[in-house]
Short mmCIF file of C-alpha atoms in Angstrom, two decimals:
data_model
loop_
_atom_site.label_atom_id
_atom_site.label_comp_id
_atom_site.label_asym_id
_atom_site.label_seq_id
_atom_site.Cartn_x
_atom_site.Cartn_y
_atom_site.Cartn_z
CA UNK Y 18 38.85 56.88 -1.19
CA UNK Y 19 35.68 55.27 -0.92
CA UNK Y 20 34.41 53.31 2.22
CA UNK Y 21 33.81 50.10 1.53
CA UNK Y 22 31.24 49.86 4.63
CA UNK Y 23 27.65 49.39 4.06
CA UNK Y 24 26.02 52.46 4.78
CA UNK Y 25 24.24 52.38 7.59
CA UNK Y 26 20.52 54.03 8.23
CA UNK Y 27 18.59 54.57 11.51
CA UNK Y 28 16.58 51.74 12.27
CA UNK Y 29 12.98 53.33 11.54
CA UNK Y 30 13.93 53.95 7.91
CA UNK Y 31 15.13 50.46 7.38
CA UNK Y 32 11.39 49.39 9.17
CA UNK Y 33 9.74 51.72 6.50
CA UNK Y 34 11.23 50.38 3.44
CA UNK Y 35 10.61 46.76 4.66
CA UNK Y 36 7.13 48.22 5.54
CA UNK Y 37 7.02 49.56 1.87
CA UNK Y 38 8.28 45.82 0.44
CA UNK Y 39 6.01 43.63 2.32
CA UNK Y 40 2.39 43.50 1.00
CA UNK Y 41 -0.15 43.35 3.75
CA UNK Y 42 -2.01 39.80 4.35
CA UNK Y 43 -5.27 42.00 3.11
CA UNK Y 44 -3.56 42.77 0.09
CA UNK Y 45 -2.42 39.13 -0.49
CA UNK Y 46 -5.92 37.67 0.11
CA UNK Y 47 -7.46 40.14 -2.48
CA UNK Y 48 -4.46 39.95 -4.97
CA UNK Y 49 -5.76 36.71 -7.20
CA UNK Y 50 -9.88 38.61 -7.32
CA UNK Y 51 -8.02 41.60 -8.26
CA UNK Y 52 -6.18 39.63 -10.95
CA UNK Y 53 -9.64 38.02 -11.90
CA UNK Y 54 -11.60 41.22 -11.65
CA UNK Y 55 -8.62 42.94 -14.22
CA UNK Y 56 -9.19 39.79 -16.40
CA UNK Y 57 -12.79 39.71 -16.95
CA UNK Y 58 -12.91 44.04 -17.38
CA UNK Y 59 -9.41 44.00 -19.65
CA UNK Y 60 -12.07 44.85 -23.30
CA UNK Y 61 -15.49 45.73 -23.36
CA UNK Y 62 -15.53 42.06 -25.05
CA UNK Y 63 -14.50 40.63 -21.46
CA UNK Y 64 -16.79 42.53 -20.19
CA UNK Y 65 -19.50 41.76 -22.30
CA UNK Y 66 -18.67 37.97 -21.79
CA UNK Y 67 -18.82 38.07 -18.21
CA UNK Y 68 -21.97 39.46 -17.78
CA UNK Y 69 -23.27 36.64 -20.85
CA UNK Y 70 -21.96 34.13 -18.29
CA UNK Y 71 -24.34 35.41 -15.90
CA UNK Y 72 -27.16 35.89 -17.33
CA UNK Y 73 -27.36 32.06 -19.02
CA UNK Y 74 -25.87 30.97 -15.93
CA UNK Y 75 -29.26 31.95 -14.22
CA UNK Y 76 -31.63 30.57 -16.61
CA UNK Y 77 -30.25 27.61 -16.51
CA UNK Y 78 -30.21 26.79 -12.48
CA UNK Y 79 -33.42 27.85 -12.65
CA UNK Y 80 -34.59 25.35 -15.69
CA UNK Y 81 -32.27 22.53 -14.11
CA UNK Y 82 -34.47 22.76 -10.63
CA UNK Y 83 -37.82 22.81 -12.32
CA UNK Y 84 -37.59 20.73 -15.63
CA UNK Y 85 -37.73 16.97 -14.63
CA UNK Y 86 -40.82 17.90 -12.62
CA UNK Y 87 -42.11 20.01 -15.22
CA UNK Y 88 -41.87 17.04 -17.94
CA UNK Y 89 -43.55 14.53 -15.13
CA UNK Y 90 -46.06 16.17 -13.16
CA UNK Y 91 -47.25 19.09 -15.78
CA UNK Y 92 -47.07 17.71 -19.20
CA UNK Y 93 -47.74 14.01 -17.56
CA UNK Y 94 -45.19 12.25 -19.29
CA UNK Y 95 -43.69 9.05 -17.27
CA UNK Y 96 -40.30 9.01 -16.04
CA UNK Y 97 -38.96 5.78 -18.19
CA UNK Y 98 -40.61 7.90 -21.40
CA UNK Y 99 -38.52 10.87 -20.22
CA UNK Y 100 -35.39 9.33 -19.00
CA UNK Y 101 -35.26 7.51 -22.46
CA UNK Y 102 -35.58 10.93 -24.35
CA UNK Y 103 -32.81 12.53 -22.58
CA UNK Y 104 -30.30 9.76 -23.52
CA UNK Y 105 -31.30 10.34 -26.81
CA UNK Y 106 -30.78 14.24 -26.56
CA UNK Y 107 -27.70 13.96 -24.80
CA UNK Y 108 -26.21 11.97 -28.15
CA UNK Y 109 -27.37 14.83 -30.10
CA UNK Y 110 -25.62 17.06 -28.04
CA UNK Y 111 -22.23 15.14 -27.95
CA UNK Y 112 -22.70 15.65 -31.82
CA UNK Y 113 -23.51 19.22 -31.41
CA UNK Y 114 -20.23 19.46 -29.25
CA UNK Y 115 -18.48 17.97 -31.90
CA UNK Y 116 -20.19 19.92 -34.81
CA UNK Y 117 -19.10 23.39 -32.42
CA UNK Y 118 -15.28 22.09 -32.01
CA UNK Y 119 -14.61 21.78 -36.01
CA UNK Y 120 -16.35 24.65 -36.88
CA UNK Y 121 -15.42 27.04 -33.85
CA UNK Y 122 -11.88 26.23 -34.86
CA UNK Y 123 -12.29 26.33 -39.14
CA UNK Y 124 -14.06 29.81 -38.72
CA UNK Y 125 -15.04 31.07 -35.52
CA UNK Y 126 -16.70 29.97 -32.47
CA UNK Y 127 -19.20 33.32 -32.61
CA UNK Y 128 -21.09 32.24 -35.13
CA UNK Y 129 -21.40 29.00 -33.96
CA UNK Y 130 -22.47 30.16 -30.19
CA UNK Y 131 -24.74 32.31 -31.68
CA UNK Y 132 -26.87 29.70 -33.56
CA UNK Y 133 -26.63 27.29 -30.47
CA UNK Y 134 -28.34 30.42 -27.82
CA UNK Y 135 -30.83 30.91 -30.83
CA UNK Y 136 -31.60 27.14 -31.03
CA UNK Y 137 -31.66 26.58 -27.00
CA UNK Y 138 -33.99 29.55 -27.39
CA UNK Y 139 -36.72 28.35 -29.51
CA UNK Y 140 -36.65 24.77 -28.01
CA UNK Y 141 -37.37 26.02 -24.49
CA UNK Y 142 -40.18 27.93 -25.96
CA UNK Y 143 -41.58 25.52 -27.57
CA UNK Y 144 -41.66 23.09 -24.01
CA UNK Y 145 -44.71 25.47 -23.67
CA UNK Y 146 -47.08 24.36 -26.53
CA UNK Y 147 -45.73 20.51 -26.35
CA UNK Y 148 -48.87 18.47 -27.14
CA UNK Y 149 -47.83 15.03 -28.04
CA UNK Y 150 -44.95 12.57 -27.56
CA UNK Y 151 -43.52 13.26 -30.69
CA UNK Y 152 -43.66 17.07 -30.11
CA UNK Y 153 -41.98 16.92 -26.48
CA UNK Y 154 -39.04 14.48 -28.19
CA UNK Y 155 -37.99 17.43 -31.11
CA UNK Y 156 -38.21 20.08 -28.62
CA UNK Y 157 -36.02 18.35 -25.81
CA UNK Y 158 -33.76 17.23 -28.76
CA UNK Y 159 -33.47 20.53 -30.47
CA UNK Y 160 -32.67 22.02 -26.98
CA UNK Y 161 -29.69 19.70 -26.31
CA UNK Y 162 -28.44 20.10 -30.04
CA UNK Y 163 -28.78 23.79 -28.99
CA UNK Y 164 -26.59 23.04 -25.66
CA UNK Y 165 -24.19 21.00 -27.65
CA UNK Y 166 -23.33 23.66 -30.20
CA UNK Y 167 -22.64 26.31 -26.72
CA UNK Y 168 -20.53 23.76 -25.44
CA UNK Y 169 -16.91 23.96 -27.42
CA UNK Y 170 -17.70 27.18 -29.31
CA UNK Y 171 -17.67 28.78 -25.49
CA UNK Y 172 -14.27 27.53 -25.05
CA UNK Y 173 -12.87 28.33 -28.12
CA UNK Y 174 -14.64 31.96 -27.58
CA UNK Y 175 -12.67 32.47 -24.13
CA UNK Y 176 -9.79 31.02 -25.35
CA UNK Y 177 -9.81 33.62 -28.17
CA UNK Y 178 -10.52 36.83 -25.98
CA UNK Y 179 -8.84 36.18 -23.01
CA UNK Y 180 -5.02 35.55 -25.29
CA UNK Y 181 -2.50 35.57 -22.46
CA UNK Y 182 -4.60 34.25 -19.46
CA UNK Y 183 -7.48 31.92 -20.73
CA UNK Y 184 -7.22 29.66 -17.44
CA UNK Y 185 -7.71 32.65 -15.16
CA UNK Y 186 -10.48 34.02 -17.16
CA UNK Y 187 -12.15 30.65 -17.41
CA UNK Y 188 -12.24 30.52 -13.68
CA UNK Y 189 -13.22 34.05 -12.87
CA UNK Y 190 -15.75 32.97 -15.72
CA UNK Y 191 -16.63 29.45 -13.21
CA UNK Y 192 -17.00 31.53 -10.16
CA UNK Y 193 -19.76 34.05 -12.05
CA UNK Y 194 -21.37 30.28 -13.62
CA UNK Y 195 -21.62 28.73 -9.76
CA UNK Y 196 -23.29 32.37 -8.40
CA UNK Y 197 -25.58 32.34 -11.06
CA UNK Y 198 -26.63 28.53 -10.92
CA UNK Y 199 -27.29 29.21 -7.19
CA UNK Y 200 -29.41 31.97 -7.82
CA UNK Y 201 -31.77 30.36 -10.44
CA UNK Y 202 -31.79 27.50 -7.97
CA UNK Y 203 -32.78 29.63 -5.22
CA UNK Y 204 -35.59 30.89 -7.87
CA UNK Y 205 -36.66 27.85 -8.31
CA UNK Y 206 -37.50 27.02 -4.87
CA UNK Y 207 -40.24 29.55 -5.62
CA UNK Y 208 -41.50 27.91 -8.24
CA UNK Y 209 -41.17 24.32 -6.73
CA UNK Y 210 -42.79 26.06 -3.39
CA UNK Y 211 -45.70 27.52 -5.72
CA UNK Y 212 -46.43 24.02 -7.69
CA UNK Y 213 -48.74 26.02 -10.13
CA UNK Y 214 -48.58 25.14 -13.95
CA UNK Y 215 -48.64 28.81 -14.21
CA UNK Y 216 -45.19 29.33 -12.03
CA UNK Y 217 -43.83 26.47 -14.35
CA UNK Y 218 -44.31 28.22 -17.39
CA UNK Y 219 -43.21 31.52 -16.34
CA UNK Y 220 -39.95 30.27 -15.08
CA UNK Y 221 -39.50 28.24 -18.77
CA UNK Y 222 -40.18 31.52 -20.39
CA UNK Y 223 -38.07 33.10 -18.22
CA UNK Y 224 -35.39 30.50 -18.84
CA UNK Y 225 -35.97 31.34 -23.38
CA UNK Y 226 -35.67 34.81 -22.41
CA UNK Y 227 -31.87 34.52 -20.74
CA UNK Y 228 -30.64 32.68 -23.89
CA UNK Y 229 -32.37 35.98 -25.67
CA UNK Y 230 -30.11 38.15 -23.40
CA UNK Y 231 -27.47 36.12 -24.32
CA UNK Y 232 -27.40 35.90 -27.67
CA UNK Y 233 -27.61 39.95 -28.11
CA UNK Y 234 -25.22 40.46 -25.80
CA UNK Y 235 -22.85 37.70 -27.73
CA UNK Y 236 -23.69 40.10 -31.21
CA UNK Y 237 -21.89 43.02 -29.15
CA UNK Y 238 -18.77 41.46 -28.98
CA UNK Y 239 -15.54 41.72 -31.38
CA UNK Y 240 -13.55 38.37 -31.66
CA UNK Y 241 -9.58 39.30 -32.57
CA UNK Y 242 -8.14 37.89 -35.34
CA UNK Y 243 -7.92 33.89 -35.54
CA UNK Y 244 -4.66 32.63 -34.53
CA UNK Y 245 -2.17 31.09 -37.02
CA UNK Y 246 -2.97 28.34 -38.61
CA UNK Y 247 -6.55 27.69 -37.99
CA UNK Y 248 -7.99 24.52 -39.60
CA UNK Y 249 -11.10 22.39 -39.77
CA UNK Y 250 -9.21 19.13 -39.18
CA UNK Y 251 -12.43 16.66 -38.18
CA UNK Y 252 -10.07 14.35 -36.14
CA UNK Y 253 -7.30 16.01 -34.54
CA UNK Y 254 -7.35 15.30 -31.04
CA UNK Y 255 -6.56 11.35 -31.69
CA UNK Y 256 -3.61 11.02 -32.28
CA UNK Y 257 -2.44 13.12 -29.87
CA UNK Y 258 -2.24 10.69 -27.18
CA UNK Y 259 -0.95 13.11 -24.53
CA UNK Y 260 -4.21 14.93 -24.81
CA UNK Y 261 -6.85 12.10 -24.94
CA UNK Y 262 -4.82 10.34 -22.10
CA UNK Y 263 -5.46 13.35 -20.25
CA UNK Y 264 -9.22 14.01 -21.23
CA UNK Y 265 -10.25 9.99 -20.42
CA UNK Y 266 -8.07 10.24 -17.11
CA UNK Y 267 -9.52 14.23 -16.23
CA UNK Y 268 -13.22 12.39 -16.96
CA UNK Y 269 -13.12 9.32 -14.61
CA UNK Y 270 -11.53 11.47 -11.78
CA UNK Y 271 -14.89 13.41 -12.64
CA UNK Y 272 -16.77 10.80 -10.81
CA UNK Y 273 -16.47 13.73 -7.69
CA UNK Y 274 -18.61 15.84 -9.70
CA UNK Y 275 -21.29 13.20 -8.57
CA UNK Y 276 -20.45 12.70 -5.22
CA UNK Y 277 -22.49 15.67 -3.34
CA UNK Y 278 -25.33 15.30 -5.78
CA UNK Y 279 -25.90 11.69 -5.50
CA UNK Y 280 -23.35 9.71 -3.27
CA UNK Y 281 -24.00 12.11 -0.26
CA UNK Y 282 -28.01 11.67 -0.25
CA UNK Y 283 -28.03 8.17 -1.04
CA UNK Y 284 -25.61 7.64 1.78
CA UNK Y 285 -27.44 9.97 4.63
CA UNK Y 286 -30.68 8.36 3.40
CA UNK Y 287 -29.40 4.90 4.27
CA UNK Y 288 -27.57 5.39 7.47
CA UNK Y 289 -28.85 8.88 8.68
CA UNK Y 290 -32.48 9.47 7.58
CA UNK Y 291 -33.05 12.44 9.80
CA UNK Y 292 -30.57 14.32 8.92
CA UNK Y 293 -31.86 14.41 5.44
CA UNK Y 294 -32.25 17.94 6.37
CA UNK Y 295 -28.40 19.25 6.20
CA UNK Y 296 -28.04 17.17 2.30
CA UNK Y 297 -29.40 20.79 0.46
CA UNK Y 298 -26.86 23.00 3.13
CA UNK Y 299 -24.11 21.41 2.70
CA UNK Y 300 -24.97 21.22 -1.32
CA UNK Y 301 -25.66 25.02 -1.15
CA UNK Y 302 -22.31 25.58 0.77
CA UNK Y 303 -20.13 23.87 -1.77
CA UNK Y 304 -21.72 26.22 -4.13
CA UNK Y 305 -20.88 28.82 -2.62
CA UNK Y 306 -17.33 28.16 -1.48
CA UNK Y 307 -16.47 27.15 -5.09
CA UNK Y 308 -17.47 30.30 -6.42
CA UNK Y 309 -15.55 32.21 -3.55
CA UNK Y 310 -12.19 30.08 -3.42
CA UNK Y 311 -12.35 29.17 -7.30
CA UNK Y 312 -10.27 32.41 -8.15
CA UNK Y 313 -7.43 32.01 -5.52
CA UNK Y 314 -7.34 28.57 -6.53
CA UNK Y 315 -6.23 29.11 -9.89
CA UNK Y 316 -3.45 31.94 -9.17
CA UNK Y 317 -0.08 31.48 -9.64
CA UNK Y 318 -0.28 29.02 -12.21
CA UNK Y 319 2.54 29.83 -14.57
CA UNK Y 320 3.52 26.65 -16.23
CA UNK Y 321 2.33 23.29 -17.41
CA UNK Y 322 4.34 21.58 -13.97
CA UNK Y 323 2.30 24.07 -11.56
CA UNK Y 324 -0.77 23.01 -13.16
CA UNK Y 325 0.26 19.41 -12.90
CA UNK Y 326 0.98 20.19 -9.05
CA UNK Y 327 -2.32 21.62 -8.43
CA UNK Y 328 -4.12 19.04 -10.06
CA UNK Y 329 -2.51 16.49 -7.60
CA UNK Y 330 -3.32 18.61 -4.63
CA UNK Y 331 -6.85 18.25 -5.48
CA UNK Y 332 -7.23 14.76 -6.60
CA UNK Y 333 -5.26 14.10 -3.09
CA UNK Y 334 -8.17 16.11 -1.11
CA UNK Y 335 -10.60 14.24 -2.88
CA UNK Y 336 -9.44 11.05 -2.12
CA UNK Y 337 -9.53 11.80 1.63
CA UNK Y 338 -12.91 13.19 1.27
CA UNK Y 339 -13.83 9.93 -0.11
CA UNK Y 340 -12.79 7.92 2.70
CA UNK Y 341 -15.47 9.93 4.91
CA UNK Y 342 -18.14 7.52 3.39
CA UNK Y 343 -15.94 4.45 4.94
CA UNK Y 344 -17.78 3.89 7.99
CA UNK Y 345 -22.06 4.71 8.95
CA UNK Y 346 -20.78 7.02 11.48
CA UNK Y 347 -22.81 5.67 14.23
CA UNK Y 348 -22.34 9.09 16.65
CA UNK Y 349 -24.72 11.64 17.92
CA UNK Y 350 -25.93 14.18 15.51
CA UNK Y 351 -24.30 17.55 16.88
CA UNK Y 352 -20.61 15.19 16.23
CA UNK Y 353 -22.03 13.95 12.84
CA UNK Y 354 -23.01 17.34 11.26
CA UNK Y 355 -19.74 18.46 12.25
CA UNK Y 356 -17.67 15.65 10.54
CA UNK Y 357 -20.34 16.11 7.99
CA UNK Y 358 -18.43 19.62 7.32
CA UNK Y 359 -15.54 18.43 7.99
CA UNK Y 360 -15.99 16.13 4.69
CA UNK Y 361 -17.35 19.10 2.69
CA UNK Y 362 -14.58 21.14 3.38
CA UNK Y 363 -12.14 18.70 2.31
CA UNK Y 364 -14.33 17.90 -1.01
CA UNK Y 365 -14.32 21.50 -1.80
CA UNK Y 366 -10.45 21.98 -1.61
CA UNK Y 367 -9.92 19.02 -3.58
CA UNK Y 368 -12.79 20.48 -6.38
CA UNK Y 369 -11.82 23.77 -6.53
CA UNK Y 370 -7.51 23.45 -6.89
CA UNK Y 371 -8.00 19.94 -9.39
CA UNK Y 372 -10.57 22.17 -11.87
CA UNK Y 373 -7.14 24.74 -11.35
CA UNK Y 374 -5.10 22.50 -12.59
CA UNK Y 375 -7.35 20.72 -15.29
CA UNK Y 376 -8.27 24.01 -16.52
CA UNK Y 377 -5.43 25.12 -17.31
CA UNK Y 378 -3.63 22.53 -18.63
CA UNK Y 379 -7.01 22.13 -21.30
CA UNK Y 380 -5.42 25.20 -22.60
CA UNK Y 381 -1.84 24.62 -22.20
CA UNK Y 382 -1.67 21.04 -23.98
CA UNK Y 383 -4.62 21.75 -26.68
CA UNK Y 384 -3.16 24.39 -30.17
CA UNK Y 385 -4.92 27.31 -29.66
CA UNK Y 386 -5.99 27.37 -33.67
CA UNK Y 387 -7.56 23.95 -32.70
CA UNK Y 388 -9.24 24.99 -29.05
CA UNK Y 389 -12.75 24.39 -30.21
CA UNK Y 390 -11.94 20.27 -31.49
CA UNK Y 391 -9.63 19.57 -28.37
CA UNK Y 392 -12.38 21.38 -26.27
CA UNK Y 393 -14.87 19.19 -28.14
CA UNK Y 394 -12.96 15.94 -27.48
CA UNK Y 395 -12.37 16.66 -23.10
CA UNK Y 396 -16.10 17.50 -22.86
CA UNK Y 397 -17.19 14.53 -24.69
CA UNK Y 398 -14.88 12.18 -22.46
CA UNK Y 399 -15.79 13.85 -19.57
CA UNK Y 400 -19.01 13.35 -20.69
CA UNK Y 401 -18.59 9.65 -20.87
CA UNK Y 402 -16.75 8.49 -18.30
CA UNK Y 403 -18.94 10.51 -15.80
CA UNK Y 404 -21.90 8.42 -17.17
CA UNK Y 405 -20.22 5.77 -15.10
CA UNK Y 406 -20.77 7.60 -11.82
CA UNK Y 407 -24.24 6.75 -10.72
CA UNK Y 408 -23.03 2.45 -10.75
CA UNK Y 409 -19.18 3.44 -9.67
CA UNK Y 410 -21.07 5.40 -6.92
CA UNK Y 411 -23.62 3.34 -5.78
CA UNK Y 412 -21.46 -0.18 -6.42
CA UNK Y 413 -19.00 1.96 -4.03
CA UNK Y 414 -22.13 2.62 -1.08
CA UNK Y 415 -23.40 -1.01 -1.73
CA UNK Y 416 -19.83 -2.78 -1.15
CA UNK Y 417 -19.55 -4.35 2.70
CA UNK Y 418 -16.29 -2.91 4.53
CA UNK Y 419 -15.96 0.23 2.52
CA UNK Y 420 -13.67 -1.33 -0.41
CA UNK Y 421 -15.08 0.78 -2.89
CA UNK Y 422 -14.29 3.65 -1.47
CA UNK Y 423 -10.56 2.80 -1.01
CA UNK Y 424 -10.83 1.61 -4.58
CA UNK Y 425 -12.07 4.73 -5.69
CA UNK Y 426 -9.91 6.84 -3.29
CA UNK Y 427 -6.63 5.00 -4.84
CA UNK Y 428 -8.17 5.21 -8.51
CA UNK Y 429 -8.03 9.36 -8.37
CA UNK Y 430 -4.80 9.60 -6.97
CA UNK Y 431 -3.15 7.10 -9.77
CA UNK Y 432 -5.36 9.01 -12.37
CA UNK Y 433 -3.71 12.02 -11.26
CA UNK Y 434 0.01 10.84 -11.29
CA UNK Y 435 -0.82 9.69 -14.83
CA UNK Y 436 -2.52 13.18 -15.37
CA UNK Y 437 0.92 14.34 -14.19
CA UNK Y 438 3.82 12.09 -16.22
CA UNK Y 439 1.65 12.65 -19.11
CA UNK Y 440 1.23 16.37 -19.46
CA UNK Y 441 4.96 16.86 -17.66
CA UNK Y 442 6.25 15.19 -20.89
CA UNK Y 443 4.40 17.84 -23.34
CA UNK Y 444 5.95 20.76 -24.15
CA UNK Y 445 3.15 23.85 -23.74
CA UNK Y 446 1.91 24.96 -27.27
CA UNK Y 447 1.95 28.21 -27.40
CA UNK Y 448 4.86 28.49 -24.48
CA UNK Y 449 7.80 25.93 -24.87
CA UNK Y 450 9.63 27.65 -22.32
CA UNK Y 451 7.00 27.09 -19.66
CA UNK Y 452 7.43 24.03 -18.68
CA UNK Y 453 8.20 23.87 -14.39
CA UNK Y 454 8.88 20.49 -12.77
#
């Protein structure tokens, strides 16, 4: 007869096998870059994409550091001339955005990438021979058409490559962006340091030449086969109020975008003059956190519910991170600087696990035939409704008592709830089993 006692082992071998079971913390810290590193090397397309990322990713920190000066101080044009020609680009490339979502979905968002490197290309080239007005307005035009056309098509593109994990690669594909901003930033100080026409035009050359790169290296990779159903609807995303709810809610939470760029000098400037100093750290250290803590941010987000979650967790940070700016702070600088990081850190969290959530849920609650229009539609309202920050932002500094800033604070976390009934009430597109409340 058989016992029916548990058999019984001596108690190192029952220490080994839980030994065996239980992952090391070392292993669970690198788990989520090992997941992003198997992502972005799964095809030599991946591959290939990744290291496109890069390279465009470090022409343009570099051009975004140098170009306002190089349109002022080198080709002498005034600010109100130049700030009135970029309003006017940036319409051509919300056009160009929407020109790359129909066409990235009815065909395929290579082509379409392709012809918007090629364009960006040429127009930064020809920054170097402007000679007039009129020629300065088609170049910067032609550039942000370029930009425009990049702007969908690259979502459709990792949409289409990555299949099963396009939010993971998307963030792997953030972290190498951020690292490669920084660095062309960094570049630029060289240039800004040097002041010489000569530096200028070497960096804008420099700048053509990345988009160069990046175009070959786009002609080396193979798109698979377009999904199901693929069609060159020109107004789908409308009347899919789920979705735009999401995109106009995702794009006025955006205001935080703004925040370390703009709020945070504007602020130190008024209360804390000399400390001017710590603005460009504590910039440099977001930068450099998000690219670190992007990855682990986005793991374990399985369902259309855990994005939801993680989007909430954020938008929660960042409200708390707002209420920093409640008060001047009147204390001695060593205490300052410290709740100065204090703030950062908490800004950071709240950036880095709502972009988790938003990400993925862009690809959960958008048809992947259709990526490229319902990309089209949450850039443009993002677009938009972050216009807003610079008043929202300063009307939020200006207001006695710190209202604004509890306005604002309360504003993301009801954005976020919304964010959260809506997109808990769509069933996943391409997995209707996936949704987790």
């Amino acid at each position: 007869m058989l016992s029916a006692q548990p058999k019984s082992y001596p108690r190192g071998m029952q220490k080994n096998a839980r030994d065996r079971r239980r992952p090391s913390l070392g292993a669970m810290l690198a788990a989520p870059y090992a997941s992003a590193a198997a992502t972005l090397t799964a095809s030599p397309a991946m591959r290939t994409l990744g290291l496109l990322t890069g390279v465009n990713a470090l022409g343009n920190g570099l051009f975004a550091t140098i170009g306002i000066l190089f349109y002022t101080q080198h080709l002498g044009f005034s600010v109100s001339f130049v700030s009135a020609v970029l309003v006017a680009a940036t319409l051509l490339a919300i056009g160009g955005d929407l020109i790359s979502g129909r066409f990235s979905d009815a065909s395929s968002p290579k082509p379409v990438l392709l012809a918007g490197l090629v364009l960006s290309a040429i127009a930064t080239a020809l920054l170097l021979v402007v000679w007039d007005q009129v020629s300065f307005v088609v170049a910067l035009c032609v550039l942000s058409l370029g930009q425009g056309l990049c702007m969908s098509s690259n979502t459709a593109l990792i949409r289409r490559l990555a299949q099963e994990s396009p939010a993971l690669a998307r963030a792997s594909l953030r972290s190498l962006l951020t690292l490669g901003i920084s660095a062309g930033a960094l570049l630029a100080g060289l240039v800004l340091g040097s002041g010489s026409l000569a530096a200028f035009q070497i960096a804008i050359l420099s700048n053509a030449l990345t988009f160069v790169i990046a175009a070959v290296l786009l002609t080396r990779i193979t798109l698979p086969p377009a999904p199901d159903g693929a069609t060159g609807r020109p107004h789908p995303v409308v009347p899919d109020r789920r979705f735009a709810v999401f995109s106009l809610a995702n794009g006025a939470i955006g205001i935080y975008l703004h925040v370390l760029s703009f709020a945070l000098p504007l602020w130190t400037v008024i209360h804390h003059p000399g400390l001017m100093w710590i603005v460009g750290l504590l910039i440099a250290l977001n930068a450099l956190l998000t690219a670190t803590f992007q990855i682990p941010a986005s793991a374990g987000i399985v369902s259309i519910g855990a994005a939801s979650r993680r989007l909430l967790i954020g938008a929660v940070f960042l409200a708390v991170s707002y209420l920093f700016f409640l008060s001047g702070w009147s204390v001695s600088p060593p205490l300052l600087v410290i709740m100065l990081i204090g703030f950062l850190v908490a800004h950071t969290a709240g950036e880095v696990l709502y972009s988790a959530g938003t990400m993925e849920l862009l690809f959960r609650l958008a048809p992947a035939q259709q990526q490229g229009q319902y990309g089209a539609f949450y850039g443009i309202s993002n677009g938009l409704m972050s216009s807003a920050a610079p008043a929202v932002l300063g009307g939020a500094i200006a207001l006695s008592g710190g209202w604004g800033w509890w306005l604002l604070a309360a504003a993301t976390l009801l954005l976020a709830l919304l964010i959260r009934a809506v997109s808990n009430g769509a069933q996943p597109v391409d997995a209707p089993d996936m949704i987790d409340r």
